[in-house]
Coordinates of C-alpha atoms in Angstrom, one line a residue:
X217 CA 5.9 24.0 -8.7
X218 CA 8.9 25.9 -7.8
X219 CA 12.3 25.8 -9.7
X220 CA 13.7 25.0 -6.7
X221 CA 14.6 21.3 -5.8
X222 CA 16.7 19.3 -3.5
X223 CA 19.3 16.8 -4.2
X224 CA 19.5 14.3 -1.3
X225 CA 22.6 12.3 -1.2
X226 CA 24.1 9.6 0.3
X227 CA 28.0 9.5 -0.7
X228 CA 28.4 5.6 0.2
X229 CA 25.9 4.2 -1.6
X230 CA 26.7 1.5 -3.4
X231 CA 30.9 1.8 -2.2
X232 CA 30.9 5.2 -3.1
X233 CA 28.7 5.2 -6.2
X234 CA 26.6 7.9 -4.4
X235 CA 29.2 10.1 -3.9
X236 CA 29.8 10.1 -7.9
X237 CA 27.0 10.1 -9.4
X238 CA 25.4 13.2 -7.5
X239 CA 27.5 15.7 -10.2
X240 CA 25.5 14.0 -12.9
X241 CA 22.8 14.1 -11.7
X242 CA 22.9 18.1 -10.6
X243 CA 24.7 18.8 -13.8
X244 CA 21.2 17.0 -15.7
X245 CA 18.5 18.5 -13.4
X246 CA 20.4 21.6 -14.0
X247 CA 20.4 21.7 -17.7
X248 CA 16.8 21.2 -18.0
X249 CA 16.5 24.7 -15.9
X250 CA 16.2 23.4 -12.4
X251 CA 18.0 25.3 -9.0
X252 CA 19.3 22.5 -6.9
X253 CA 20.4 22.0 -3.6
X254 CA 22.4 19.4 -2.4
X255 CA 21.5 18.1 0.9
X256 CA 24.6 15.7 2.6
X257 CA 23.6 14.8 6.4
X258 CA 26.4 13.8 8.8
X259 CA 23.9 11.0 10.3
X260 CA 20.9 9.5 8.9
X261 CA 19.3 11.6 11.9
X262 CA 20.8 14.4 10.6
X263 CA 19.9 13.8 7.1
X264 CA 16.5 12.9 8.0
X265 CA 16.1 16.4 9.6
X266 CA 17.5 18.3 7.1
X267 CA 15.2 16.6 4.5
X268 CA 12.1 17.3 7.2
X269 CA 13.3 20.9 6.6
X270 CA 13.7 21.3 3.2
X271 CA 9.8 19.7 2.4
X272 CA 8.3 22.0 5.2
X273 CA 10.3 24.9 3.5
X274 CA 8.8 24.2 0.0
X275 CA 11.2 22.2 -1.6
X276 CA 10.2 21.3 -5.3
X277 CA 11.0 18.2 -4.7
X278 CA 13.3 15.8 -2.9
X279 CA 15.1 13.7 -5.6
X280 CA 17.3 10.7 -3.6
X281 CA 20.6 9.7 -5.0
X282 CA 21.6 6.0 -3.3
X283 CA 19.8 2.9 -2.7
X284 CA 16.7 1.4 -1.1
X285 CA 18.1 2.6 2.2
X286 CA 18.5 6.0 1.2
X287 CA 15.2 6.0 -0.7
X288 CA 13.8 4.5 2.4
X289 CA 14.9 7.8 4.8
X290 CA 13.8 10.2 1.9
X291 CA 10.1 8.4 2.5
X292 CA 10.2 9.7 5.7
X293 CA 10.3 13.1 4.7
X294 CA 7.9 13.0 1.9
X295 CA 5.1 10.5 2.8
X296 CA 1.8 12.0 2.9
X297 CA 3.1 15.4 1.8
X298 CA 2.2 17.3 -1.6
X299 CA 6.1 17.2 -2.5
X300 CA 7.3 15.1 -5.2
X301 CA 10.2 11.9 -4.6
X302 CA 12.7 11.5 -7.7
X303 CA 15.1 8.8 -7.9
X304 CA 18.5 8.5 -9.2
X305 CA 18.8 4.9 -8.3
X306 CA 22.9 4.1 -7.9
X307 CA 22.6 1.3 -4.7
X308 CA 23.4 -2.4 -4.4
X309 CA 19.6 -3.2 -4.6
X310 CA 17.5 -0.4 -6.0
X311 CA 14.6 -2.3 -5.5
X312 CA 12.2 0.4 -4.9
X313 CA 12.7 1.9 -8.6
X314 CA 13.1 -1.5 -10.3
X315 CA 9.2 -2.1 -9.1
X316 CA 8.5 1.5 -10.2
X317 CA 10.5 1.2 -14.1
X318 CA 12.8 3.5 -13.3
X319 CA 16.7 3.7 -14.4
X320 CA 19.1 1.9 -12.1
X321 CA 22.6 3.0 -12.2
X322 CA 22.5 5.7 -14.6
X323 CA 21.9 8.7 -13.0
X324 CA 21.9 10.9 -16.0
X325 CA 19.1 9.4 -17.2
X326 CA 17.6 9.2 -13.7
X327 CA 17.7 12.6 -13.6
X328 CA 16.5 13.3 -16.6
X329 CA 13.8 11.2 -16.4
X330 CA 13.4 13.3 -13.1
X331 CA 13.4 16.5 -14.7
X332 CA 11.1 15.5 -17.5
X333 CA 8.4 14.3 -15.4
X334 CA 8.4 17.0 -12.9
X335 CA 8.0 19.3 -15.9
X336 CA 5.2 17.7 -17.4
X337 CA 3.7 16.8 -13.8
X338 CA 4.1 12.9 -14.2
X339 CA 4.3 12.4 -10.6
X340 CA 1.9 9.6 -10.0
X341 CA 0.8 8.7 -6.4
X342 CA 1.8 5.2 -5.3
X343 CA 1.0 3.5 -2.4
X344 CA 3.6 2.3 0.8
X345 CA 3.7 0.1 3.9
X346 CA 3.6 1.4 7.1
X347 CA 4.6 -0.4 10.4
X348 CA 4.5 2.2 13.1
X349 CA 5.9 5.4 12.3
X350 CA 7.9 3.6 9.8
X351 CA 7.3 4.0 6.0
X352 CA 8.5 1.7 3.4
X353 CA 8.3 1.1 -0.2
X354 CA 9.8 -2.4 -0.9
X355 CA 9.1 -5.2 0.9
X356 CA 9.2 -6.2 4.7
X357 CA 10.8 -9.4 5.2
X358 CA 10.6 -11.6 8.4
X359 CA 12.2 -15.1 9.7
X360 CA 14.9 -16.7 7.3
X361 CA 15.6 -13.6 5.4
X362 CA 16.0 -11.4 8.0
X363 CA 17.5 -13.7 10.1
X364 CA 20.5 -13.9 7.2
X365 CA 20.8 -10.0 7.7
X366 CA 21.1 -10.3 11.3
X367 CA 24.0 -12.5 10.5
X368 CA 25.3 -10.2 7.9
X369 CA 25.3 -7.3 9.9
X370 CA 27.2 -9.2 12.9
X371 CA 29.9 -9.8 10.9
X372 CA 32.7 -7.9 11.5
X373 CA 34.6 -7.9 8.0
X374 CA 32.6 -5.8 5.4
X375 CA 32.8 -8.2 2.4
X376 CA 30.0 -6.7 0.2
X377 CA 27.4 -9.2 -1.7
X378 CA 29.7 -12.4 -0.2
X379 CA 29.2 -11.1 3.4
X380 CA 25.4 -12.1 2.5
X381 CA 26.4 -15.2 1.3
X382 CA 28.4 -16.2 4.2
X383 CA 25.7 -15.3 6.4
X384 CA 23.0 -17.0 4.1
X385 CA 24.9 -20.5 4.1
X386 CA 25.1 -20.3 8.2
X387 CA 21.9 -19.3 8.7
X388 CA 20.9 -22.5 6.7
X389 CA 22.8 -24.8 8.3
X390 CA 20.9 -23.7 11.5
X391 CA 17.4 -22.8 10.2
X392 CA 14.2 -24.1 11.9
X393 CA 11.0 -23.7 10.1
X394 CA 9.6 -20.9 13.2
X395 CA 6.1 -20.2 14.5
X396 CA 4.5 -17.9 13.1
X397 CA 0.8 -16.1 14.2
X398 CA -0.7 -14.1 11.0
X399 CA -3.7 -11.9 10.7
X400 CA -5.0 -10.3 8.1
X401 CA -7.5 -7.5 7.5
X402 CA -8.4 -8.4 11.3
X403 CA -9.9 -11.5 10.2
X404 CA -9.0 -14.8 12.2
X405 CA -5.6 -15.6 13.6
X406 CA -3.9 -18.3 11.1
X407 CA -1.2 -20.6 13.5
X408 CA 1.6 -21.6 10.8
X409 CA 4.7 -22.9 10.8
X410 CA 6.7 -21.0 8.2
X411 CA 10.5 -20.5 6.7
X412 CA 9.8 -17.0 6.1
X413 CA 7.2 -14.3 6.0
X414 CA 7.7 -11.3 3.3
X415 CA 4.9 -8.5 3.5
X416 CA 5.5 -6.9 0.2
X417 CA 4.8 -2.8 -1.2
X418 CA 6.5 -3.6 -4.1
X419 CA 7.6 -6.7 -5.7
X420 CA 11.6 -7.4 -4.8
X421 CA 14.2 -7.1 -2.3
X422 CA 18.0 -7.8 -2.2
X423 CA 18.6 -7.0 -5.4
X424 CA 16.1 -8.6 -7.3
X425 CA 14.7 -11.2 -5.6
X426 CA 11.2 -11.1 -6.7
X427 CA 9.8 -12.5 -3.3
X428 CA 6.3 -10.7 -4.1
X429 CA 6.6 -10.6 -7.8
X430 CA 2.7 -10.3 -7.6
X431 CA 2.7 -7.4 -6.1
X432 CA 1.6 -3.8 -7.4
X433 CA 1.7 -0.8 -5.4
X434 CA -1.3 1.0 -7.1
X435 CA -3.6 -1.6 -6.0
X436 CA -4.2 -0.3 -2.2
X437 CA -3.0 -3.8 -0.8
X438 CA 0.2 -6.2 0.0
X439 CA 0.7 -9.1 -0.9
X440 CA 2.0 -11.7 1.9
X441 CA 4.4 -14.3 0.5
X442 CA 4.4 -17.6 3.1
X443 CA 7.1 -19.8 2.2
X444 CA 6.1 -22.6 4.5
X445 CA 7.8 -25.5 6.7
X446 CA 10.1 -26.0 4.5
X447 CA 13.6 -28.7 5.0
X448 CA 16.9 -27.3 3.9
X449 CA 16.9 -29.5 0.8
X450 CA 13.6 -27.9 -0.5
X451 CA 14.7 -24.6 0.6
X452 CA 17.7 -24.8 -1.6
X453 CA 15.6 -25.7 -4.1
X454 CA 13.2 -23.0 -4.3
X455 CA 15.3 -20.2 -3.2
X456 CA 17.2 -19.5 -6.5
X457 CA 13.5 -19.2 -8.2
X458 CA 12.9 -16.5 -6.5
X459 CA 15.2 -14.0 -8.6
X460 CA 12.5 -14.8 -11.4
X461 CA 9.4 -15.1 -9.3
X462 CA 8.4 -19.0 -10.3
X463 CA 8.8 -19.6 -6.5
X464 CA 5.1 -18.6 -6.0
X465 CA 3.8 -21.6 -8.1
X466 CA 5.8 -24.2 -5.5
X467 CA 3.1 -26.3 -3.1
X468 CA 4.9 -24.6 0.1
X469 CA 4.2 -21.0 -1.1
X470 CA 1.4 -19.3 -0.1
X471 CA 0.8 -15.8 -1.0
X472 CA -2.3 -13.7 0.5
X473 CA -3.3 -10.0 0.1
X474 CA -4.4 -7.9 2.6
X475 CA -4.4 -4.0 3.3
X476 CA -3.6 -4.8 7.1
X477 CA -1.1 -7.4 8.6
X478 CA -0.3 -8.3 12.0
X479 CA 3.0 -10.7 12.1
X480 CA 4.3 -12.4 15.5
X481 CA 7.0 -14.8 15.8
X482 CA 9.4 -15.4 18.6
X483 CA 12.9 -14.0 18.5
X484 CA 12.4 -12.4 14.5
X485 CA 13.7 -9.4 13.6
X486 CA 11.7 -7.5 11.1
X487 CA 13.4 -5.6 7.9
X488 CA 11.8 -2.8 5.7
X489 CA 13.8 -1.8 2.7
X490 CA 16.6 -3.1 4.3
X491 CA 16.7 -1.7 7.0
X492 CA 16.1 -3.1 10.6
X493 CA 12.3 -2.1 12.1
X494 CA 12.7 -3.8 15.3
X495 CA 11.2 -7.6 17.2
X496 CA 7.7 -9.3 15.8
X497 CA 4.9 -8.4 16.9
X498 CA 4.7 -5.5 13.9
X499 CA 1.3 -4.7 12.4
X500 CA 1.8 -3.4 9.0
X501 CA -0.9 -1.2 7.3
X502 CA -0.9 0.0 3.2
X503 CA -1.1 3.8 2.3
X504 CA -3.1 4.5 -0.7
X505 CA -1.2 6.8 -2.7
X506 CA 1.0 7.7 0.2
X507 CA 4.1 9.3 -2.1
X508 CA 4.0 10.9 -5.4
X509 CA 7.3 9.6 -7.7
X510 CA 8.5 11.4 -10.5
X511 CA 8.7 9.4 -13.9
X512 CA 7.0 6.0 -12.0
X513 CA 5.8 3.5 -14.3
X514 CA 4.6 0.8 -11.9
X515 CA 4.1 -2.9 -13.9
X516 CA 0.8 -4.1 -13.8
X517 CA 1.2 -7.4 -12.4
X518 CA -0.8 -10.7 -12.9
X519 CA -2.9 -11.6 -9.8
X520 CA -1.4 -14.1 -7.3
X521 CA -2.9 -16.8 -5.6
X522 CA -4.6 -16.0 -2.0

């Protein structure tokens, strides 16, 4: 591979942790003989483009510095290309290299580990959702969830982690279990009411939240986490278990795994590494070994119920 690589940044990630750890990072990849160029896009469109350019041109790799958002628009540019994805994980969520065992908020050692494994060719292929011409690597979440992010991002004051929990205690007080029409692998049509829908790459989102904590992307499938019609009170009940992934054992979870998905439910907006994909209907298809990620050391997880 060439000596050449790119360093894609996002200076706001996590309040400005981007912005800081990028000289780190270079300063690593650059000590263990690397060229980099550091890519900066005015817009996500703009960045997007650039990092478009800088695979087509040969890049040695794209290595991200930022979040799951950020990771999520490097995907873009990399998916189903030769070119290799490092990640210096400095975001709020950093779910997307928490499933994959990489270092979160240390981005000397995120480079390193970068560095190393691009060196030694440890760039192991790893599978992604796809929902349109949308690729993600974490988890797509639908109805309660997303509906709390709707909120959040209506809000007008930016209050961090305590804007989300604002917006989750609102969106509870007005939550309806919602009707939801699943498919799977073009099988039958399954009529459910459900709390939420989470179609899930990799195994968290939000920061942790082990939603699909079953799920391995190696395995060439998703897993589909129903939480069923649930009332508030059991809702409260289960939703802090879901930071350690007991959730799946309660009677109202359901969890299914499929290497298609079609999801419909009125008035639900659908989310994919945090990031807004647009109104159910979506149909969501797995990749195979859609991105190769330097230094990933994916968890084996046990096999869920479905």
């Amino acid at each position: 591979m060439t000596s050449e690589i790119t360093l894609f940044v996002n200076p706001t990630a996590g309040r400005g942790r981007g912005a800081r750890a990028a000289r780190p990072a270079a300063t690593a990849l650059r000590a263990a003989g690397f060229r980099v160029r550091t890519l900066v896009g005015a817009t996500p469109a703009d960045a997007l483009r650039r990092a478009r350019e800088a695979v087509r041109g040969g890049t040695g790799a794209l290595v991200v510095v930022g979040g799951d958002g950020m990771t999520g628009l490097a995907l873009q540019a990399v998916a189903g290309t030769d070119t290799p994805l490092g990640v210096v994980a400095v975001g709020t969520g950093n779910d997307f290299a928490r499933t994959l065992g990489l270092p979160l908020r240390d981005p000397t050692a995120a480079a390193r580990l970068v560095a190393d494994a691009l060196k030694q060719g440890r760039t192991p292929a790893v599978d992604l959702g796809r929902a349109g011409d949308r690729w993600f690597g974490t988890v797509l979440a639908s109805g309660f969830d997303s509906r709390v992010n709707d909120r959040g991002n209506r809000m007008r004051l930016p209050l961090g982690r305590f804007t989300y929990d604002l917006a989750l205690l609102a969106e509870l007080a007005a939550f309806r279990p919602l009707p939801y029409r699943l498919t799977l692998d073009r099988g039958p049509v399954l009529e459910l009411e459900a709390t939420l829908v989470a179609v899930g790459n990799g195994t968290s989102y939000g920061g942790g939240m082990r939603i699909c904590a079953g799920a391995d992307p190696t395995d060439g499938l998703l897993d589909v986490t129903v939480v069923g019609d649930c009332t508030r009170t059991t809702l409260l009940r289960v939703f802090p278990r879901v930071y350690r992934g007991t959730h799946l054992d309660h009677p109202k979870v359901t969890v299914h795994r499929a290497a298609r998905v079609e999801l419909a439910a009125p008035a639900v907006t659908g989310y994919a590494d945090g990031e807004p994909l647009g109104p159910l209907p979506l149909t969501v298809t797995c990749v195979p070994g859609a991105v190769r990620v330097a230094g990933a050391r994916p968890a084996r997880p046990a096999a869920a119920a479905g």
